[in-house]
XYZ file of C-alpha atoms in Angstrom:
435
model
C 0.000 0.000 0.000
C 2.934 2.601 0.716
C 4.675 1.404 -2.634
C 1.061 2.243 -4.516
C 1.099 5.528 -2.834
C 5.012 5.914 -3.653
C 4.159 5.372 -6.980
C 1.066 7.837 -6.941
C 2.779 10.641 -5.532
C 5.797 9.835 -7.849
C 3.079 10.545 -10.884
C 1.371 13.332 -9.457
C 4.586 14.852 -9.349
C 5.193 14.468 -12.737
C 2.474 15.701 -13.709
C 2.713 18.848 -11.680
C 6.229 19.414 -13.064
C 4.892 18.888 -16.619
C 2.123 21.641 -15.483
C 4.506 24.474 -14.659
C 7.111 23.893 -17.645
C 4.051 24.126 -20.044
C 2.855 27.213 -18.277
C 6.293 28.647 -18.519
C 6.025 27.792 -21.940
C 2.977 29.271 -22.809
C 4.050 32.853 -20.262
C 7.064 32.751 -22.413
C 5.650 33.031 -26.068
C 3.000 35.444 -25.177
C 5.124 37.826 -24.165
C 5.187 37.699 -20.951
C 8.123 36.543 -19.968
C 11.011 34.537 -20.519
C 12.648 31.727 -18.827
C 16.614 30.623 -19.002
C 15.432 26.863 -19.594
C 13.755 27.674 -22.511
C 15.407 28.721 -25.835
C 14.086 32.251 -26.491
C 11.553 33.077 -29.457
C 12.630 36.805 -30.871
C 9.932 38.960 -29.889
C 8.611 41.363 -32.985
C 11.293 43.611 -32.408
C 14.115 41.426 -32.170
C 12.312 39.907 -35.274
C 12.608 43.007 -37.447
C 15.809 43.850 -36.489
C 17.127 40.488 -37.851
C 15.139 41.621 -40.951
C 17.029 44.600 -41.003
C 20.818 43.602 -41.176
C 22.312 44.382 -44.344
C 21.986 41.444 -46.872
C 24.301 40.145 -48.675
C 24.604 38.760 -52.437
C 25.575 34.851 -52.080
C 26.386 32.843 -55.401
C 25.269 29.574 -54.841
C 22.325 31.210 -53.146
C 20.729 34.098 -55.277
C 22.466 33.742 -58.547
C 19.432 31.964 -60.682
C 17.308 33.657 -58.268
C 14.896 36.228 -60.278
C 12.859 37.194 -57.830
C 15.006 39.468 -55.615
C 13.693 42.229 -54.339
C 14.149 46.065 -55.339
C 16.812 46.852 -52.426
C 18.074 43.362 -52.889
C 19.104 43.917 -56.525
C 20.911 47.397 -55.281
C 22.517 45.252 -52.855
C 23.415 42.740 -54.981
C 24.833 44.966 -58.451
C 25.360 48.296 -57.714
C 27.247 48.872 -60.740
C 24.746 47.396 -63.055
C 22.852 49.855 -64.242
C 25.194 52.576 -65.852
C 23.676 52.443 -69.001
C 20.033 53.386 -67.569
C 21.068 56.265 -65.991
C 22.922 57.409 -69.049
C 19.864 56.750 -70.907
C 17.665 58.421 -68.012
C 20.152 61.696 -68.254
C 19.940 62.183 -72.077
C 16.324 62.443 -72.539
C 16.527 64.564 -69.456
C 19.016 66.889 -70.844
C 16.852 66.801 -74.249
C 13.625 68.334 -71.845
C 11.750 65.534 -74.071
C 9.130 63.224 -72.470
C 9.364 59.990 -75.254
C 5.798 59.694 -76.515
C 3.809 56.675 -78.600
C 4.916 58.651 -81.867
C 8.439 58.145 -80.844
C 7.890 54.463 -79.788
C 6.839 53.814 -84.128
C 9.125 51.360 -85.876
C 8.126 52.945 -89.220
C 11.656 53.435 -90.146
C 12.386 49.658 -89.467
C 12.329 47.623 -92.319
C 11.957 44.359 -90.359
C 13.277 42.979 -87.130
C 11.017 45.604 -84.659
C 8.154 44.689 -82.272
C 5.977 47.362 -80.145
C 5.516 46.305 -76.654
C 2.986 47.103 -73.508
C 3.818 46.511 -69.827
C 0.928 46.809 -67.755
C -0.173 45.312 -64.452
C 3.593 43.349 -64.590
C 2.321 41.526 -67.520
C 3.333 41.855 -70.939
C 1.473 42.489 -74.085
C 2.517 42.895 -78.075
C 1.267 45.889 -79.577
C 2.974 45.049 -83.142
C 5.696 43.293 -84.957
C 7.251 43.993 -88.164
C 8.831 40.956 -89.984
C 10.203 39.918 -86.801
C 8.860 36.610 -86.930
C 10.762 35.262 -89.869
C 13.004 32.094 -89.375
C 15.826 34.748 -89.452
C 14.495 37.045 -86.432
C 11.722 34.699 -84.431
C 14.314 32.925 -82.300
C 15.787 36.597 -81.127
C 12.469 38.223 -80.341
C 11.319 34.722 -78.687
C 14.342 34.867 -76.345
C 13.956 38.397 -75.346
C 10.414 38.582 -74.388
C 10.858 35.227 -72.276
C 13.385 37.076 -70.499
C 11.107 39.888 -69.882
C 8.417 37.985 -69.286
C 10.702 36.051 -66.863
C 11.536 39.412 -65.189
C 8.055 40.359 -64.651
C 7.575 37.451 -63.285
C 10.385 37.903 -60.885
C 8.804 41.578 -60.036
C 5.533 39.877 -59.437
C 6.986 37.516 -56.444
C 9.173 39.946 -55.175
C 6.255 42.403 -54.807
C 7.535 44.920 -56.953
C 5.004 46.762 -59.079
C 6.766 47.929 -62.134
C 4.974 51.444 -63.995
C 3.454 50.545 -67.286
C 4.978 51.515 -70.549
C 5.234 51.182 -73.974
C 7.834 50.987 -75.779
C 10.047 49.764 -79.262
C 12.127 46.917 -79.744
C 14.663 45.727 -82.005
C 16.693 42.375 -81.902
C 18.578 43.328 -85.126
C 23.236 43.398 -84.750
C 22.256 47.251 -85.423
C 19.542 49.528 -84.397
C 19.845 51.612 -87.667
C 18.371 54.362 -85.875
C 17.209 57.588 -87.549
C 20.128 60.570 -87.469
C 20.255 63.879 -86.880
C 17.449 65.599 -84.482
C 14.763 63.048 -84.048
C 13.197 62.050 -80.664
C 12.997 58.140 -81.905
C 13.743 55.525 -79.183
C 14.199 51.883 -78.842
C 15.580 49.153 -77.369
C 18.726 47.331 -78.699
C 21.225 45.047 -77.974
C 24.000 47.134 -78.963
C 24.888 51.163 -79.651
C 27.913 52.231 -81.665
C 30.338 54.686 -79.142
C 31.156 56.482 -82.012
C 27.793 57.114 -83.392
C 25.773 60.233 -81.071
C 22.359 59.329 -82.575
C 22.837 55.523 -81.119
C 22.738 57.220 -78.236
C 19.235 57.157 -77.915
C 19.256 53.498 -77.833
C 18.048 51.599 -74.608
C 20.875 48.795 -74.452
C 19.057 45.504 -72.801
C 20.614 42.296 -72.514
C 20.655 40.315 -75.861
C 19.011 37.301 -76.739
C 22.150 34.835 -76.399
C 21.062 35.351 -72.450
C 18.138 33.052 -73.165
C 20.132 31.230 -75.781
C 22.220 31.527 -78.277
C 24.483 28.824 -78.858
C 24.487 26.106 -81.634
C 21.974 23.573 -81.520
C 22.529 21.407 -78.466
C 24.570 24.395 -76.292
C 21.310 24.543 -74.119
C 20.945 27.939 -72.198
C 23.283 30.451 -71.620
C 23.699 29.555 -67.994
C 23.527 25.697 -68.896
C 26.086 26.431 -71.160
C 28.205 28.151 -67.447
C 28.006 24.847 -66.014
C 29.516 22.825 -68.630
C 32.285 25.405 -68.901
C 33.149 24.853 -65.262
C 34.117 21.393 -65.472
C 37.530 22.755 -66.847
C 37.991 25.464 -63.901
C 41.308 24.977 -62.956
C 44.371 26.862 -62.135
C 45.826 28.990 -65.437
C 49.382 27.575 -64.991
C 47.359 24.733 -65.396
C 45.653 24.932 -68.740
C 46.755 24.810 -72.444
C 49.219 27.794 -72.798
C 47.536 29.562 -75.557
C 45.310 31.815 -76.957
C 42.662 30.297 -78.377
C 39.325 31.583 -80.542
C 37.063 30.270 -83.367
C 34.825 32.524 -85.511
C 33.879 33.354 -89.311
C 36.211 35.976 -90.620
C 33.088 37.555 -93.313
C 31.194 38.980 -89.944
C 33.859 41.222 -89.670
C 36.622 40.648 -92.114
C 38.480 44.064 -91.111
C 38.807 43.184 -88.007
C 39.088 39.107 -87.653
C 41.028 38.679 -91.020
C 44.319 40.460 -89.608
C 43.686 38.152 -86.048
C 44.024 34.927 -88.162
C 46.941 36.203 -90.312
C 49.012 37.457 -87.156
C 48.673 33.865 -85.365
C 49.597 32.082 -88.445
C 52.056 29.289 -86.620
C 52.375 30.549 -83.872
C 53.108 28.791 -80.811
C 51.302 30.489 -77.897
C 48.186 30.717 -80.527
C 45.458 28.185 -81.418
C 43.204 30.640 -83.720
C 41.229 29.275 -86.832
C 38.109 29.702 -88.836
C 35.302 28.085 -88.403
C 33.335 26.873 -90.863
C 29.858 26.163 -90.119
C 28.673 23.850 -93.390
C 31.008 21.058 -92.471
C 32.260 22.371 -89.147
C 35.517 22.723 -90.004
C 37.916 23.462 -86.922
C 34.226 23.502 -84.808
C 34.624 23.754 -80.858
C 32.344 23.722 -77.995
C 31.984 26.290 -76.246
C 32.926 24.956 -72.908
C 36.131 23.425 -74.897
C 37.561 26.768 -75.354
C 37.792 27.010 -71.371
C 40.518 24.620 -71.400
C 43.020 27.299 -72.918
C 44.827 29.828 -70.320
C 43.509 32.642 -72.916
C 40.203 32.670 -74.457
C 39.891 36.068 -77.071
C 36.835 37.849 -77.595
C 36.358 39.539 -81.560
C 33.830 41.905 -82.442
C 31.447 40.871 -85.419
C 29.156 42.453 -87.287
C 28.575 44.963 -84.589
C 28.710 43.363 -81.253
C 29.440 40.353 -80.495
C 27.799 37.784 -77.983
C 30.845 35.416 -77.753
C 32.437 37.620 -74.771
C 29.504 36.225 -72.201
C 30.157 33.311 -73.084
C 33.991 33.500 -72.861
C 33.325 34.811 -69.195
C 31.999 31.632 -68.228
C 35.707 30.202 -68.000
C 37.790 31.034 -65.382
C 40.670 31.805 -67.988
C 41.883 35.191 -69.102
C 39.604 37.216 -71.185
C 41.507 39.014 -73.777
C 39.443 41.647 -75.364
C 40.339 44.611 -77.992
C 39.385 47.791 -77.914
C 35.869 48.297 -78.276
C 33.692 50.124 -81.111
C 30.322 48.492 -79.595
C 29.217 48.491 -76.076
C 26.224 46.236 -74.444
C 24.411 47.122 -70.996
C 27.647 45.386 -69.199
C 30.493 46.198 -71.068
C 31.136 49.366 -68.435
C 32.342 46.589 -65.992
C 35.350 45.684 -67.866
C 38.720 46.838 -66.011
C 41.500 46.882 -68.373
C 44.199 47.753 -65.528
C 44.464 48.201 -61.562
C 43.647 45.915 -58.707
C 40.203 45.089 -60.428
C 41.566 44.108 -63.791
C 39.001 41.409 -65.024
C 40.755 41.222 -68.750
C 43.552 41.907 -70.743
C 43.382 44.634 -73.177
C 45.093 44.739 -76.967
C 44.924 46.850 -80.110
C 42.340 46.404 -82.603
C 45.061 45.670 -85.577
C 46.748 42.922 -83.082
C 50.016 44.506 -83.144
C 50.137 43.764 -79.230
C 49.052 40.748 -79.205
C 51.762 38.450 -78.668
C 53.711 41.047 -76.129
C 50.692 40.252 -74.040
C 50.156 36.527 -74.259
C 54.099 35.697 -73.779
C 53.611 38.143 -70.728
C 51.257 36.538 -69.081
C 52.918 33.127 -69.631
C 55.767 34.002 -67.876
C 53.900 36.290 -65.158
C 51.180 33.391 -64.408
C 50.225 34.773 -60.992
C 49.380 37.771 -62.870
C 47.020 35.978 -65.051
C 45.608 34.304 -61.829
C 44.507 37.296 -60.548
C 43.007 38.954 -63.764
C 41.238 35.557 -63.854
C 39.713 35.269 -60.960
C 38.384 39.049 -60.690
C 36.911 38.224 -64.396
C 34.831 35.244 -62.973
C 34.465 36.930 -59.635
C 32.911 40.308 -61.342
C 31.024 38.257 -64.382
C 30.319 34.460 -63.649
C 29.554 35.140 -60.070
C 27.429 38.294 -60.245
C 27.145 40.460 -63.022
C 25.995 37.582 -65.615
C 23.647 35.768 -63.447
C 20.475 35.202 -63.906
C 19.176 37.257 -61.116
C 21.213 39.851 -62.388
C 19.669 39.823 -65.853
C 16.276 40.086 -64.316
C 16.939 43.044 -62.155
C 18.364 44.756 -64.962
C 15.084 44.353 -67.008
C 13.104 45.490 -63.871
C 15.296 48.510 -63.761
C 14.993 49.254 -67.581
C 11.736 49.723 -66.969
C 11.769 51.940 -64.219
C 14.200 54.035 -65.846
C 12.240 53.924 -68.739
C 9.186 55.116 -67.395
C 10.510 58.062 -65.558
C 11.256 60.245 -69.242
C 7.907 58.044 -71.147
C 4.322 58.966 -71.225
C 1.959 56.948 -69.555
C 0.404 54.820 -71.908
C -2.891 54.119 -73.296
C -3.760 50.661 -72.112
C -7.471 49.927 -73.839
C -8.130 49.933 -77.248
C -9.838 53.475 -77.831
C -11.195 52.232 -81.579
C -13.639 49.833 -79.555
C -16.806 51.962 -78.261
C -18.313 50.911 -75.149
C -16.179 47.886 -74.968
C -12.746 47.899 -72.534
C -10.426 45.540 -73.934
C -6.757 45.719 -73.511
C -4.488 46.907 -76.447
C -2.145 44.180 -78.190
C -2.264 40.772 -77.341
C -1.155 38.875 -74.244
C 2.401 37.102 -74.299
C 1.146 34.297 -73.808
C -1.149 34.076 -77.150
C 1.119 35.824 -79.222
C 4.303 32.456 -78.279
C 1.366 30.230 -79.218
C 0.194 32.482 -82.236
C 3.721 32.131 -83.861
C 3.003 34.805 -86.046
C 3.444 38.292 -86.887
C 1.097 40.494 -84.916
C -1.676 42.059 -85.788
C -2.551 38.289 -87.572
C -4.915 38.606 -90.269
C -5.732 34.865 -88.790
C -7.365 36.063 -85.483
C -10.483 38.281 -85.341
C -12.548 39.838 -83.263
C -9.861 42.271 -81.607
């Protein structure tokens, strides 16, 4: 009988004990107060203040990730958008507000599309012979990526302004000279040319894809190229690059002619009907020196190059692209190696930097450390578009977003992105009615 009430008491006990820690438990989380057996919950204020330490760009983390936030893409490239605040400035300093009439691609033969952002969505006003088997894989790639960055703006709870706005995805924008209020968006401007100035620069389509058949996406394509990361002492001591000459035969004949033989060079012409000295992309990241050549205006190779973690050897520019202000030709930030146009220094450089390999190490790393790791990500591509449009907006009416020809009806101008990928054809389509 005393065992029994041994036991009982033993239970009771237990229970009691069980009693207070759950009461502790439950004083602790509603606020009122703590206890030093119990790990502590942050209260709301603790809460936000975790919130509010300064974040912090990760690579493996945030680098496909498209939905950062505005602050977060700040944070994350600060030096990214140099060519929207140029753009921003100009039309500023013109005192012009860019209207529908400048948004026309009259003056485009082919190659143009007219384009509506409202409500984060995206809608096609107009196309002009863009959709030709010539043009409809550049003007597919580029609205995915916008529509990828809306997308992005839509998760990150960013509303972007709505706009309209041209588009072309031709090497040049041809743009109008002398004093005309045109505007569009391009791949490339000419730093030569004043009236290209009034070209948005946006990232091209070889973001989306590119390649040859088979290359996958541009940022498929960065994986495969880091299977050869290695050190540079380590790789094939050359220079190496593989191109047409006829895209720019000024420029790339006098490249192949100089490296005729020469030992710290592996340089030929590719030719694409039998492929003909063909190599994969992620091949050319085997060499210590990969070298970027200008074609018929721009080029898209350099991205690509900047997927290896080998030294980028560029010439001097005539074309820039919405990144190509984050190349460092000397200092502590040098991210490639710079030559002449005509070559002549060429293989001063190359023979340098074979001998001086921690030298190349460095300009290496800071290439893939500024472009592979950051500035050519995906989530860096998307806050760039996000940006474009903000910038955009700020020297742009607002637009008209229903179609005023239809009385008493409210229907959206254009036609959704979504219809128009399925659609596959120029728009307006004499095939669909009703609109």
């Amino acid at each position: 009988m005393a065992t029994a009430r041994l036991g009982l008491g033993f239970v009771c006990g237990l229970l009691l004990t069980l009693l207070v820690l759950q009461t502790l438990v439950f004083w602790h989380y509603s606020g009122e107060g703590s206890s030093p057996l119990i790990r502590t919950r942050p209260t709301a204020s603790l809460h936000n203040a975790h919130i509010d330490q300064p974040w912090h760009f990760d690579t493996a983390r945030d680098a496909n990730n498209i939905a950062l936030t505005a602050s977060q893409c700040d944070a994350a490239f600060p030096k990214l958008y140099a060519e929207i605040d140029r753009s921003v400035k100009l039309w500023h300093d013109k005192k012009h507000i860019i209207t529908a009439e400048d948004t026309s691609i009259s003056w485009r033969r082919d190659a143009a599309f007219r384009l509506l952002i409202h409500n984060n969505t995206l809608r096609i006003l107009e196309t002009k012979d863009a959709m030709n088997d010539a043009y409809r894989p550049r003007v597919l790639a580029v609205m995915n990526q916008l529509h990828n960055a809306l997308l992005g703006a839509q998760v990150s709870g960013e509303q972007l302004p709505d706009i309209e706005f041209a588009v072309t995805v031709d090497d040049m924008s041809l743009i109008p000279n002398g004093n005309d209020t045109h505007a569009i968006w391009a791949f490339t401007r000419r730093l030569v040319d004043r009236d290209q100035d009034r070209c948005w620069l946006i990232p091209d389509f070889n973001f989306w894809q590119g390649g040859p058949p088979g290359t996958g996406s541009f940022y498929e394509a960065g994986r495969r190229a880091r299977r050869n990361d290695g050190a540079v002492a380590g790789k094939i001591p050359k220079v190496v690059w593989r191109g047409v000459a006829w895209t720019n035969e000024g420029l790339r004949g006098p490249l192949l002619e100089k490296t005729i033989g020469k030992a710290w060079a592996d340089v030929e012409e590719t030719v694409w009907e039998n492929r003909t000295n063909f190599m994969e992309l992620d091949e050319l990241c085997k060499y210590a020196f990969v070298l970027h050549t200008e074609g018929r205006s721009w080029s898209g190779r350099l991205k690509y190059l900047m997927n290896c973690d080998s030294v980028p050897i560029v010439h001097n520019l005539d074309w820039t692209t919405h990144w190509y202000h984050l190349l460092v030709p000397k200092g502590k930030q040098q991210n490639h190696v710079p030559v002449k146009r005509d070559w002549s220094d060429l293989e001063k450089k190359v023979k340098h930097y074979l001998i001086d390999t921690p030298a190349a190490q460095r300009v290496a790393e800071r290439a893939v450390e500024t472009f592979r790791d950051r500035y050519l990500t995906a989530a860096a591509e998307a806050c760039y578009w996000r940006r474009l449009v903000e910038g955009y907006s700020e020297v742009a009416v607002t637009p008209e977003i229903y179609d005023s020809s239809l009385v008493g009806e409210k229907s959206l101008r254009g036609i959704s992105f979504e219809e128009f990928v399925l659609l596959g054809t120029e728009w307006p389509s004499p095939a669909v009615t009703g609109r």
